[in-house]
XYZ file of C-alpha atoms in Angstrom:
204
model
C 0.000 0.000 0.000
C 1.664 3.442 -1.654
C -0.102 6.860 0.263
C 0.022 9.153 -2.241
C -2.684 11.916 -0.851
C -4.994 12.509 1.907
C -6.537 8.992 2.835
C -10.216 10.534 4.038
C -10.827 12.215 0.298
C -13.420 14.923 0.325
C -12.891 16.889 3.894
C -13.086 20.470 3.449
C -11.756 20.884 7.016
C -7.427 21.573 7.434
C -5.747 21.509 11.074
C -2.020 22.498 11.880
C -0.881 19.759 13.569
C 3.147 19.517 12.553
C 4.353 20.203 15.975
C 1.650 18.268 17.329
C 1.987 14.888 18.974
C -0.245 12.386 17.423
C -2.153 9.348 17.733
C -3.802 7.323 15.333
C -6.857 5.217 17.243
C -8.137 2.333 15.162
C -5.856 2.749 11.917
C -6.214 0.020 10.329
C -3.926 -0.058 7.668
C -2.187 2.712 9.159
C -2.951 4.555 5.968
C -3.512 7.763 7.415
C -0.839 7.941 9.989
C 1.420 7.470 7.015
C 0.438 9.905 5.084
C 0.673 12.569 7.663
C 4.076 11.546 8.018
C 5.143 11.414 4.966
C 3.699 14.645 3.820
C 3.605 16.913 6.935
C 6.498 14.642 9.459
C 3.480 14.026 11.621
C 5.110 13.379 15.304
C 2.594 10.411 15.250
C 1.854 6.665 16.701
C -0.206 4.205 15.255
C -2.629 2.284 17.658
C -5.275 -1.028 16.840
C -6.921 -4.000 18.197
C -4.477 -5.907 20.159
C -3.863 -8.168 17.225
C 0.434 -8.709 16.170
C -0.759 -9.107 12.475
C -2.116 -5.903 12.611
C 0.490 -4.528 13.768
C 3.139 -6.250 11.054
C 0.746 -4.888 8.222
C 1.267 -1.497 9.479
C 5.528 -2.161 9.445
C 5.222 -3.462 6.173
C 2.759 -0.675 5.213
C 5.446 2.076 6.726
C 8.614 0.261 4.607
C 6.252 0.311 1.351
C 6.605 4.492 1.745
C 10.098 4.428 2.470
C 9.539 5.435 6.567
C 10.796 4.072 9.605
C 8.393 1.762 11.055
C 5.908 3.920 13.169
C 5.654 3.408 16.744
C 2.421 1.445 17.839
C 0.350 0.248 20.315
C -1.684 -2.961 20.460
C -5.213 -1.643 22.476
C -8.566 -2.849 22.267
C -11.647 -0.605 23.154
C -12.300 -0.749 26.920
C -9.339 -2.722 27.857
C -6.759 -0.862 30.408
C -4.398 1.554 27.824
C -0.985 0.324 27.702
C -0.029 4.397 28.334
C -0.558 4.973 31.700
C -0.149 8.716 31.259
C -0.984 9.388 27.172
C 0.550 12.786 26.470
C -0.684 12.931 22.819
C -2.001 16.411 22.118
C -4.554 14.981 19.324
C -6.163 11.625 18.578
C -7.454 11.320 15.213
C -9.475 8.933 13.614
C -11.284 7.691 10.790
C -14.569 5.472 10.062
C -14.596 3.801 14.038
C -18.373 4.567 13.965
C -19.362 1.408 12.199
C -19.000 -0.951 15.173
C -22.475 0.220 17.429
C -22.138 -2.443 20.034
C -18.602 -1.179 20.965
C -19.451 2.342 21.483
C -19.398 2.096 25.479
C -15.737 0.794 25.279
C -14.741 3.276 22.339
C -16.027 6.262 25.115
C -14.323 4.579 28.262
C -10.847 4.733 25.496
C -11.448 8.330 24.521
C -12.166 9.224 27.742
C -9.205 7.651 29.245
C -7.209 9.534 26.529
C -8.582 12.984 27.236
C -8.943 12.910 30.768
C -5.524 11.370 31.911
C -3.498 13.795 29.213
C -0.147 15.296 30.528
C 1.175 17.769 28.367
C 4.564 17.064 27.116
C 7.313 19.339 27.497
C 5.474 22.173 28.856
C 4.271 23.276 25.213
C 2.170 25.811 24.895
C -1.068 26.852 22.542
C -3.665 25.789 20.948
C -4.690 23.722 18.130
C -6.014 25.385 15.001
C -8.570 23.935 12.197
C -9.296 25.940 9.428
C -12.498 25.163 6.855
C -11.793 26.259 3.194
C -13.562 29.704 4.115
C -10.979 30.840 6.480
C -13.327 30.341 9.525
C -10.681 29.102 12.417
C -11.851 27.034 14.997
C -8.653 27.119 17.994
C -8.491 24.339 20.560
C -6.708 23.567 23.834
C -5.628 20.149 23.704
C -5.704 17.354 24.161
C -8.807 16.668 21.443
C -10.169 14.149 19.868
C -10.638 14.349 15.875
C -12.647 12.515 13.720
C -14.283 12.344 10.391
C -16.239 9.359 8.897
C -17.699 8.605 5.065
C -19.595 5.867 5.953
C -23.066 6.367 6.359
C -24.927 4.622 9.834
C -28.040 5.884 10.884
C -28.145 8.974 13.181
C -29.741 7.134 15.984
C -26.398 5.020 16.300
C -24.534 7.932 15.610
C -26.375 9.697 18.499
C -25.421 7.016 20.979
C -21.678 7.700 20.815
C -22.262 11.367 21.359
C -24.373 11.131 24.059
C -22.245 8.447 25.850
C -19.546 10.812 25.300
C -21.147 13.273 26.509
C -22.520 11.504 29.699
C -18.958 10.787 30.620
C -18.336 15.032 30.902
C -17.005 15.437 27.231
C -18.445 17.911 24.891
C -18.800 17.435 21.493
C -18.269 19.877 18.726
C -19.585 19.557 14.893
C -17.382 20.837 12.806
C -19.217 20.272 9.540
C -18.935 17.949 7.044
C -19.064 14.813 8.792
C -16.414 16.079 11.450
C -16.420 16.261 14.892
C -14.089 17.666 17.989
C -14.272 16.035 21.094
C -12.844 17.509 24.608
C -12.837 17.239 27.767
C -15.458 20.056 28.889
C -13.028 21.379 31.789
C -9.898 22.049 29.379
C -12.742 22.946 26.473
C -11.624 26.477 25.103
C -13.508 26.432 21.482
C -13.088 30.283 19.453
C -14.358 30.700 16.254
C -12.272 33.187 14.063
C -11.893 34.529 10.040
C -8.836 34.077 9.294
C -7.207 37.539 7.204
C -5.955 34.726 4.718
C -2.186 34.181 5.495
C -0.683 30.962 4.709
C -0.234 28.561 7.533
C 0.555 24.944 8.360
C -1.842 22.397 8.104
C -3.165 19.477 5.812
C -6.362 19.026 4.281
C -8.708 15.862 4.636
């Protein structure tokens, strides 16, 4: 498998995220954490179902594209995290919607990710996402990004909010099939124009 452009298509959203530290949850293939790698030197880790062939796919995947192997972690939803304290200042992911009766273990992983955070080096900031417009949405991190294509039914899709929710998250629609997820204590959401200056980020 060859990445040669943004593996989610059709997003009209962009985030800076260079000097970010990333983590890929359910990523398959690892298709998109090797992209944003290869294009943007993504600081990122790769993360699945605790499954070693997984995992080699991912290697091989990496060596396909000419990277080092990415650094990854075997987890399944709901099980204790391997990373006692994550320090990952965004988790990103891709299409995890699909799999309704795992919903309750996907919050109680996002959860754990948000809520036991420890920033890393003292960095400072916040984490911009820009929409093709130029409005700027800026967020404290840690946060959790996703975007799906697949279409489920909004009831399902409704579940995994509210559980989110529930568990003292708040949940952000970004448009377009995107969402930002927080913890609602470290929550600091503003909503800007930008005046049009170039800046870092990708587009998805």
């Amino acid at each position: 498998m060859r990445c040669k452009s943004a593996p989610m298509g059709r997003s009209r959203w962009r985030w800076s995220i260079r000097r970010e530290s990333t983590t890929s949850l359910t990523c398959g293939t690892g298709a998109l954490a090797i992209f944003l790698r290869k294009a943007f030197e993504v600081n990122i880790t790769t993360s699945d179902y605790d499954d070693g062939e997984i995992e080699k796919n991912i290697s091989y995947n990496c060596r396909a594209n000419a990277l080092d192997v990415l650094p990854h972690i075997r987890h399944t939803w709901g099980d204790p995290f391997p990373v006692c304290t994550p320090n990952w200042d965004i988790v990103i992911a891709s299409d995890i919607l699909l799999y309704v009766k795992q919903y309750d273990n996907l919050v109680k992983t996002v959860s754990f990710l948000l809520n036991e955070y420890k920033q890393k080096d003292h960095k400072s900031g916040c984490i911009t996402i820009t929409d093709k417009s130029g409005t700027q949405i800026s967020a404290k991190p840690p946060v959790f990004l996703m975007s799906w294509r697949r279409r489920i039914g909004k009831g399902h899709q409704s579940l995994f909010f509210d559980g989110c929710e529930k568990t003292g998250l708040q949940v952000q629609h970004l448009g377009d099939l995107v969402y930002l997820i927080s913890n609602k204590q470290e929550a600091d959401f503003v909503e800007t124009k930008s005046d049009g200056g170039s800046s870092e980020g990708m587009i998805f």
